[in-house]
Coordinates of C-alpha atoms and ligand atoms in Angstrom, one line a residue:
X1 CA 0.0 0.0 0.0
X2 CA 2.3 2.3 -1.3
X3 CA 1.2 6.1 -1.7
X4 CA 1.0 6.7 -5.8
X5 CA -1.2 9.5 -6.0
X6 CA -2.1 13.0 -3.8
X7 CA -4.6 15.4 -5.0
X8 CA -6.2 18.6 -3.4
X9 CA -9.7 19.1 -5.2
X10 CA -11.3 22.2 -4.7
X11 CA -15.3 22.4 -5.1
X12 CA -17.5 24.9 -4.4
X13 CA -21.1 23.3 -4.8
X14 CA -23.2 25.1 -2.6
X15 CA -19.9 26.5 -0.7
X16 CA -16.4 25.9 -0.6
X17 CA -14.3 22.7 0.3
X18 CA -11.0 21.1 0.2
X19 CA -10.6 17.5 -0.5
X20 CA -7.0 15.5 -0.7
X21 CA -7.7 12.4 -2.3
X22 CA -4.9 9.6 -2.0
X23 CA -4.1 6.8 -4.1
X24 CA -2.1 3.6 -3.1
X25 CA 0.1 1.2 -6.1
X26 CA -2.6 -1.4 -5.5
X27 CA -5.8 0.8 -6.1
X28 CA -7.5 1.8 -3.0
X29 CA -8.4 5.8 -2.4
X30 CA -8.9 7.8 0.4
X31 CA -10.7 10.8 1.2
X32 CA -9.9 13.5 3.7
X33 CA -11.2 16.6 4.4
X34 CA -8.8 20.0 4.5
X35 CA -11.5 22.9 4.6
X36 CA -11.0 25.8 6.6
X37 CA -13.8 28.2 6.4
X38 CA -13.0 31.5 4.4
X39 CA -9.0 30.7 4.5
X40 CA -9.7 27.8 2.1
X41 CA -6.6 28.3 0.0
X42 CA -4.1 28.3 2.9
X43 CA -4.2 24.8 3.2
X44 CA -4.5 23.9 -0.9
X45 CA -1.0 25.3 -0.5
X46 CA 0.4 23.6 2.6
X47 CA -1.2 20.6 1.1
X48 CA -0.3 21.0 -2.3
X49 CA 3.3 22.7 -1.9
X50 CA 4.6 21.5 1.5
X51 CA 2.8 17.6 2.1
X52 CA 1.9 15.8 -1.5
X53 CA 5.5 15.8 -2.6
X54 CA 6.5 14.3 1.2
X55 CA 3.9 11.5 0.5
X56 CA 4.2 10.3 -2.7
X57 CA 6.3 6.5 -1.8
X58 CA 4.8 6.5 1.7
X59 CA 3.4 3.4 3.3
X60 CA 0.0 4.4 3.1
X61 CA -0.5 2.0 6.5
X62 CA 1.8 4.0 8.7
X63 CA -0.8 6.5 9.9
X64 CA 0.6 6.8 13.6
X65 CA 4.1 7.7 11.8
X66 CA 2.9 9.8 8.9
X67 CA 1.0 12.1 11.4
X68 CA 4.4 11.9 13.9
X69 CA 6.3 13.1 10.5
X70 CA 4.0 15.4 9.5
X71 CA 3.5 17.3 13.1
X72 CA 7.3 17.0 14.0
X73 CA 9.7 17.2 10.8
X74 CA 7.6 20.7 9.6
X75 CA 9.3 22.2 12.8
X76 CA 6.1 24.9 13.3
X77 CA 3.7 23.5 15.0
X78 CA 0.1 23.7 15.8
X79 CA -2.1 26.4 14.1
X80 CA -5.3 25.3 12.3
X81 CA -4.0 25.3 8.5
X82 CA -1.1 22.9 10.3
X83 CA -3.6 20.8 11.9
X84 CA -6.4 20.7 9.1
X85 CA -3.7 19.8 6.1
X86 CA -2.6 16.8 8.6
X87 CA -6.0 16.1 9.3
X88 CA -7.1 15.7 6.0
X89 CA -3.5 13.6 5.4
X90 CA -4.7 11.2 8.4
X91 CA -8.8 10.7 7.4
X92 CA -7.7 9.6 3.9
X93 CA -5.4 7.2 5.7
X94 CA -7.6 5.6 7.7
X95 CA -10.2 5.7 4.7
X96 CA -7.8 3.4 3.1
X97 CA -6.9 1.1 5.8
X98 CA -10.7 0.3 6.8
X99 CA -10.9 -0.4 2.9
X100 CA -8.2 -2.7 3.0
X101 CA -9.8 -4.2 5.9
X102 CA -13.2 -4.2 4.0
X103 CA -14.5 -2.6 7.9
X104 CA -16.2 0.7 8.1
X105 CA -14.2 2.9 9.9
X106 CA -16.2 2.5 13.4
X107 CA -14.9 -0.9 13.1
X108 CA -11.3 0.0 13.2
X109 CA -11.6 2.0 15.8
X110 CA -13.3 -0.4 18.3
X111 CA -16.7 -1.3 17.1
X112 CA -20.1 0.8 17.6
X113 CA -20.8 1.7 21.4
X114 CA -24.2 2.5 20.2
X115 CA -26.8 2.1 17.7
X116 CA -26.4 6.0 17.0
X117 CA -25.5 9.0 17.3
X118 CA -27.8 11.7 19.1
X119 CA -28.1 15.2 16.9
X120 CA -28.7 18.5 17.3
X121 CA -30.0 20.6 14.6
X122 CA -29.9 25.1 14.6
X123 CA -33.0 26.7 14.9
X124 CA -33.0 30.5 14.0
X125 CA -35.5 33.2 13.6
X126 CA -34.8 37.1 14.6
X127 CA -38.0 37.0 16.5
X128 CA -39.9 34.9 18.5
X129 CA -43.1 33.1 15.9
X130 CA -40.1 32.5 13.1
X131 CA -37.9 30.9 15.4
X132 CA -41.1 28.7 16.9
X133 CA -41.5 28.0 13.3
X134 CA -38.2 26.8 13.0
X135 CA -37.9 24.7 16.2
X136 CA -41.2 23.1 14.8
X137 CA -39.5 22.0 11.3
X138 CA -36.3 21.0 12.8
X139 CA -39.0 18.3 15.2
X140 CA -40.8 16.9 12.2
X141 CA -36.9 16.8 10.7
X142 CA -36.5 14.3 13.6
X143 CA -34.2 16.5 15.4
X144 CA -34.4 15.4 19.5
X145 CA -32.2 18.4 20.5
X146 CA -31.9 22.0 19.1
X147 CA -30.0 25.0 19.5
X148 CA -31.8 28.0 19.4
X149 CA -29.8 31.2 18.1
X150 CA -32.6 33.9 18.0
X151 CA -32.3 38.0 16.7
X152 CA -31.8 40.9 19.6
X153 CA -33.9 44.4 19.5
X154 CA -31.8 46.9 17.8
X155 CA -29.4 45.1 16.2
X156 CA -29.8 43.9 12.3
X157 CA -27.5 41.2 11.1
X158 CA -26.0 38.6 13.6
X159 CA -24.4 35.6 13.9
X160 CA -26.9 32.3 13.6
X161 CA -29.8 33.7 12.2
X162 CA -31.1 32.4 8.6
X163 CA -32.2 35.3 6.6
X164 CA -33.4 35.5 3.2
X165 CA -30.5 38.4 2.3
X166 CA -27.9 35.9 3.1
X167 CA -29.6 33.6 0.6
X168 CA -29.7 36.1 -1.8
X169 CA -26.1 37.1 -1.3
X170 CA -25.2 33.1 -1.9
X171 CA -26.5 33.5 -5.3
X172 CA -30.3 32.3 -3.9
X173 CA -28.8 29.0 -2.7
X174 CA -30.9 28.4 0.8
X175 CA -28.1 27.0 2.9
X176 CA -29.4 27.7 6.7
X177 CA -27.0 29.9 8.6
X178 CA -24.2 29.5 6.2
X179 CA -22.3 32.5 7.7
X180 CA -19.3 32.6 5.1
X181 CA -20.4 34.8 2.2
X182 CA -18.7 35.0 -1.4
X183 CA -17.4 38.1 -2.5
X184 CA -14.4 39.5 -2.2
X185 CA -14.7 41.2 1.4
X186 CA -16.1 39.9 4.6
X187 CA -19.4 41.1 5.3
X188 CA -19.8 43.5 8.7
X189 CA -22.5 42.8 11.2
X190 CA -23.5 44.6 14.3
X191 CA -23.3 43.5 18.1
X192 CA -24.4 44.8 21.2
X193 CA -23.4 42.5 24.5
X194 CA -25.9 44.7 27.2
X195 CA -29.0 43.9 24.7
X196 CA -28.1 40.4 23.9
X197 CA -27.5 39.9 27.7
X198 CA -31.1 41.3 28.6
X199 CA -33.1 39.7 25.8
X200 CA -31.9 36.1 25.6
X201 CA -33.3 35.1 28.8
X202 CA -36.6 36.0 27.4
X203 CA -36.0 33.8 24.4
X204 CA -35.2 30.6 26.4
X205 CA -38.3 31.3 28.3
X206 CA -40.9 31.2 25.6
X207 CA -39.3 28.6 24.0
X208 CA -39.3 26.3 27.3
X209 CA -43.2 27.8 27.5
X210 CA -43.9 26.9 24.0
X211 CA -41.9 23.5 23.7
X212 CA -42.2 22.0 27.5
X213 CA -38.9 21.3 29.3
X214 CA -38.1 17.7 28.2
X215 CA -36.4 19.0 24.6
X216 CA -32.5 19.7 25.1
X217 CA -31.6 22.8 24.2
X218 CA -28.2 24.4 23.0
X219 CA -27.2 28.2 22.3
X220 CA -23.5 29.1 20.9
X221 CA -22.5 32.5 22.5
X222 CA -20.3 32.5 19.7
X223 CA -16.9 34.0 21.5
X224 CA -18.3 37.0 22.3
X225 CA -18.5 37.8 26.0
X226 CA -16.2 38.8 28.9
X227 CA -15.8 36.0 31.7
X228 CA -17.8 37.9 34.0
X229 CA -20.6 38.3 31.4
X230 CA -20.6 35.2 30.5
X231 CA -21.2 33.9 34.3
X232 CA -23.9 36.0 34.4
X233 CA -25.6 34.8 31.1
X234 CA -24.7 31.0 32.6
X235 CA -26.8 31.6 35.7
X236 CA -29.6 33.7 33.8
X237 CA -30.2 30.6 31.5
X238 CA -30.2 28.1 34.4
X239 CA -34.0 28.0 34.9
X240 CA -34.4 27.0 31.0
X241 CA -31.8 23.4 32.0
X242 CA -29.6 23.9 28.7
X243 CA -28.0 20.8 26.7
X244 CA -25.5 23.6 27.1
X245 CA -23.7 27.1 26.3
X246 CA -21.2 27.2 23.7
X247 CA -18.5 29.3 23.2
X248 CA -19.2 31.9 25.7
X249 CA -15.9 33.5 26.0
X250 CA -12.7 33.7 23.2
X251 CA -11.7 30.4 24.0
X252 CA -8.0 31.2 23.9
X253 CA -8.5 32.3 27.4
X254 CA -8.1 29.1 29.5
X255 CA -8.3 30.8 32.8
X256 CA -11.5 32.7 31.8
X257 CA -13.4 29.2 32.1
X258 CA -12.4 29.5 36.2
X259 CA -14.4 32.3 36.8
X260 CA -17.4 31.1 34.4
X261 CA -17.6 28.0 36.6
X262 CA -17.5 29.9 40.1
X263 CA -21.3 31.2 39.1
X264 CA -23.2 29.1 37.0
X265 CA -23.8 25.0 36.2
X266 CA -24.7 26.0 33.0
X267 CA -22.9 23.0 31.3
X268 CA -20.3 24.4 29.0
X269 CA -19.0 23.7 25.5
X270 CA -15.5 24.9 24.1
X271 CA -13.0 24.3 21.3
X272 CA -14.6 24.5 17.5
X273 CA -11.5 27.0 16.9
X274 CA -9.4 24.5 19.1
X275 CA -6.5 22.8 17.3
X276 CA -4.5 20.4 19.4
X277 CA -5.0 18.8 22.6
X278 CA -2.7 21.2 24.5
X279 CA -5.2 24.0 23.7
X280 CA -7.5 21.5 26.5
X281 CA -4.7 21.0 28.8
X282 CA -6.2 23.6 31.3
X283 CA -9.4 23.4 30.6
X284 CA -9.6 19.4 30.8
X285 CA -7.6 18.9 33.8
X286 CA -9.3 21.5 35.5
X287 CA -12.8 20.3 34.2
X288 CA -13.9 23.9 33.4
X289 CA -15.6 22.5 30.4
X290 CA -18.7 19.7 29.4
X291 CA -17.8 19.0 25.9
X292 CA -15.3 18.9 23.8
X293 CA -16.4 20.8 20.3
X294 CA -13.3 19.9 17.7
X295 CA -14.3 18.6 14.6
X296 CA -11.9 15.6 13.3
X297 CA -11.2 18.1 10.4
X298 CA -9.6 20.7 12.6
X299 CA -7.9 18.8 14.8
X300 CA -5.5 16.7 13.7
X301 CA -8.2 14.0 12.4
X302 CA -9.2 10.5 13.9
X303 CA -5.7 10.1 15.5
X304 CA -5.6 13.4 17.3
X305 CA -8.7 14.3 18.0
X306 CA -8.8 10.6 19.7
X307 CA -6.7 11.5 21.8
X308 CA -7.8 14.9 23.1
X309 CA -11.2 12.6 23.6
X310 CA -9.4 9.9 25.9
X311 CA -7.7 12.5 27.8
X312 CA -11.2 14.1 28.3
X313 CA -13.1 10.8 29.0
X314 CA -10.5 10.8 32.3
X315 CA -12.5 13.8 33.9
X316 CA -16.3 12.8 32.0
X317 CA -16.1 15.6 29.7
X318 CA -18.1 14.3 26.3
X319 CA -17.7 14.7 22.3
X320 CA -19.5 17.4 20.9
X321 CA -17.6 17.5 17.6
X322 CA -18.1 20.7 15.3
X323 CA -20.5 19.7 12.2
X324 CA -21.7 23.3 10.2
X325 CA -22.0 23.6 6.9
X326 CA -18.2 24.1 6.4
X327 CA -17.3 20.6 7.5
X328 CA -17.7 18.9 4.4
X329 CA -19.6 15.4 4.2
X330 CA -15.9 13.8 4.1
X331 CA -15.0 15.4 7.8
X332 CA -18.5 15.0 8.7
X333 CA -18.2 11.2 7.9
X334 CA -15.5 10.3 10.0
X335 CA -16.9 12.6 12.8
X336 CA -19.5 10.0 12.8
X337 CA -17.3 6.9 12.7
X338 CA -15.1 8.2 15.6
X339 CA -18.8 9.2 17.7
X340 CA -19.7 5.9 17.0
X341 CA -17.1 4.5 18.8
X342 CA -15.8 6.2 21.8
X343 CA -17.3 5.6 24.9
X344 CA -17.6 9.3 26.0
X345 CA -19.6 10.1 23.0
X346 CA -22.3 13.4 24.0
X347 CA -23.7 14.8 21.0
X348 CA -23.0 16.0 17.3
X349 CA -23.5 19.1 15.4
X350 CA -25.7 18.6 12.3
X351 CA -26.5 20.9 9.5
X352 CA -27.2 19.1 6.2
X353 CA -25.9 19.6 3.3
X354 CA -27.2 21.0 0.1
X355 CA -28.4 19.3 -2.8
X356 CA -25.3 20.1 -5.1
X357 CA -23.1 19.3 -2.2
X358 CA -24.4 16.2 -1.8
X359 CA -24.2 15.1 -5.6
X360 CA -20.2 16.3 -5.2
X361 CA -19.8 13.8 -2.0
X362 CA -21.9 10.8 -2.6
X363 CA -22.6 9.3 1.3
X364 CA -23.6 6.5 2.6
X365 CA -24.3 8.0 6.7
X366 CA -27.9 7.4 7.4
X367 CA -30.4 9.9 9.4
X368 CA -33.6 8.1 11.7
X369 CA -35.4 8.9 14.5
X370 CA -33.2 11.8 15.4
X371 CA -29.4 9.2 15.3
X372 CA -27.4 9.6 13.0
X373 CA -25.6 5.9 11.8
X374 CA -22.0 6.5 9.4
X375 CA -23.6 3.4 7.5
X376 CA -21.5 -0.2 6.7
X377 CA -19.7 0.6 3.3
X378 CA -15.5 -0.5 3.6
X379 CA -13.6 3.1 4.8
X380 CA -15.7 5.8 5.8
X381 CA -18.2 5.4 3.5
X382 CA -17.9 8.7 0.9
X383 CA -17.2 9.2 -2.4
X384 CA -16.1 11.8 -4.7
X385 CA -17.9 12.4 -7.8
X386 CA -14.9 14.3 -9.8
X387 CA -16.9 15.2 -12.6
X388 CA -19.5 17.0 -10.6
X389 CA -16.6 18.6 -8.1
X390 CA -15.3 19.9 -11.3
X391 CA -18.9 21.9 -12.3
X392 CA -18.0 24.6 -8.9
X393 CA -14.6 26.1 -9.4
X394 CA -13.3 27.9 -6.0
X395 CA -15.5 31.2 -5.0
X396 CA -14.1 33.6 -3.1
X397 CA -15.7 34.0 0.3
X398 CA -14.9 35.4 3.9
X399 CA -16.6 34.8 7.7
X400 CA -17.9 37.7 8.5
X401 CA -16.9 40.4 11.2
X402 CA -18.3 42.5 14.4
X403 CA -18.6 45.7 15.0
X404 CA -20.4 47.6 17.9
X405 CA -22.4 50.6 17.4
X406 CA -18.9 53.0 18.1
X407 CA -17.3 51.7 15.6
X408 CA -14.7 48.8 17.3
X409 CA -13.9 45.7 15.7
X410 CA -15.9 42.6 17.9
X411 CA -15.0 39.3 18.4
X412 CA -17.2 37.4 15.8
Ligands
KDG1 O1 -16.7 28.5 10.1 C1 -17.2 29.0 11.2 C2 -18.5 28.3 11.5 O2 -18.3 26.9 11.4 C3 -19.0 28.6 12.9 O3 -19.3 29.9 13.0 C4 -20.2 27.7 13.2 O4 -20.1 28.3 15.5 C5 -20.4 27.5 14.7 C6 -21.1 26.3 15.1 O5 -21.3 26.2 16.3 O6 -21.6 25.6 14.2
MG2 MG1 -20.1 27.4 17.5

């Protein structure tokens, strides 16, 4: 199983994503996925420039080793285009080895430790009826948990919220809460922490009015809140019982979990932006966090993001991998074979795909009664449709970005 063939493909169906597809002497491919949301070509270069030519003649069976090499021999370490060119190296790896093995992936790593693997799907609406609306299609989707990301009074455009101008922007596409728009600048959106602070109490309320209190319920804070306000945001949601509260501070700031902890049992969710599993040293050993939110694609893939899920399972902190849009059904697949198979599996992110997207990446994962199942096919159970890739050349498109009503730049 000799390494022939490297490729970085490059699709933009519905959005963009970055594939490397691997190809061994005797045959066998492997998919991996390498997208990094609105920094796309970063890694076609690190991939294409700086790791194809160094695995061309590999042993395509050496995954502990290739991801040693890779991490070590670059010298520069860490960093998310790093971690998601190696992550994409180590998915298509073990896509191939589970092939070889004719196993799915799940398999490989252990064999299922359940018969699925719980969902949660976004509601959005910037007031109250649309967001009812959308908790109510997300149910009859089969969704059992939901995160509700709802508009604040006075503010226009912000994070999580499906609007019909973002559609429009994406060329009419209706991709719910796709945040990266394409163009050639990021887009700017407007934030205001005292009103967000007041209002989202409210929200949780009428939706724990309208919906009873047996429905788990998420919200992402998306980064944007000073420890102190997001202890106070914590223990205003605690009558509503969240699933939990994501992201509520710039999770760079280990230390900032410490005080968020002192105040609330809001349960607490950290780490999409996360890299490695020394950015959870603190937070891990310190159990200042619930769940772990690194996608396979971001972190290293199946062999590092394994571990930072081990070292978690130590202190019962739970998998809550990262699954928007912008992980493509490649990294989305082999989040699912890794739930499948840890024991400290807690939930995963799910927002499906569009049509084109899904004619691109031909899957196998199946979606019932609210579990989602990575499905039985040899590797990890996706295949890429070349000709149809080739339709969506790359389109440039950015994240967006914050500012408040003065004028200052805003965490996003
Ligand atoms: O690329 C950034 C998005 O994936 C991110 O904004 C989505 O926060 C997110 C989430 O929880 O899905
Ligand atoms: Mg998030």
């Amino acid at each position: 199983m000799i390494i022939e063939r490297a490729e970085v493909i490059v699709t933009s169906p519905d959005r963009n994503f970055v594939t490397l597809k691997l190809t061994t002497d005797d045959g066998l491919t492997g998919l991996g996925d390498a997208t990094l949301n609105g920094r796309e070509l970063a890694v076609v270069s690190y991939l294409r420039d700086h790791v194809v030519p160094l695995l061309l003649g590999r042993d395509a069976a050496r995954i502990e080793d290739t991801w040693q090499f890779l991490y070590r021999s670059a010298y520069w370490r860490r960093g998310p285009v790093t971690m998601a060119a190696i992550a994409a190296v180590d998915v298509a790896l073990w896509d191939i080895k589970a092939k070889a093995a004719g196993m799915p992936l799940y398999q490989l790593l252990g064999g299922a430790c359940r018969s699925g693997l719980l969902a949660y799907g976004h509601a959005s609406g910037k007031e109250l009826p649309e967001l009812f609306d959308s908790v109510r299609e997300h149910q009859e989707q089969g969704f059992r948990a939901i995160r509700i990301q709802s508009g604040v009074p006075g503010l226009d455009n912000i994070y999580g919220i499906a609007s019909n101008a973002r559609f429009e922007a994406n060329a009419g596409v209706r991709y719910d809460h796709e945040p990266a728009q394409r163009g050639a600048l990021p887009t700017e959106e407007d934030w205001d922490t005292r009103s967000y602070l007041r209002h989202l109490p409210t929200v949780f309320e009428a939706v724990r009015n309208e919906f009873g209190p047996q429905l788990p319920l998420l919200h992402d804070a998306h980064h944007r809140l000073t420890p102190i306000q997001a202890a106070r945001l914590g223990r205003s949601l605690e009558p509503y019982d969240l699933f939990w509260l994501e992201d509520c501070t710039p999770a760079e700031n280990q230390e900032a979990l410490r005080l968020v902890r002192r105040h609330t049992v809001t349960p607490l969710a950290i780490g999409e932006v996360f890299n490695t599993v020394w950015d959870y040293q603190q937070i891990i050993r310190e159990q200042l966090i619930d769940y772990v939110r690194s996608a396979v694609t971001h972190t290293g893939g199946i062999t590092h993001l394994r571990r930072v899920l081990d070292f978690a399972a130590q202190y019962q902190i739970k998998s809550g991998m990262h699954g928007p849009t912008d992980i493509s059904p490649v990294g989305m697949a082999a989040a699912l074979h890794l739930g499948l198979a840890i024991h400290n599996f807690g939930i995963q992110e799910y927002m499906p795909h569009g049509a084109k997207t899904n004619a691109v990446f031909r899957q196998t994962f199946t979606w019932d009664n609210g579990l989602l199942h990575p499905g039985e096919q040899p590797g990890i159970g996706v295949d890429l449709d070349l000709d149809e890739a080739g339709k969506y050349p790359y389109a440039q498109a950015y994240l967006p970005f914050n500012r408040l009503a003065d004028g200052t730049v805003h965490d996003w």
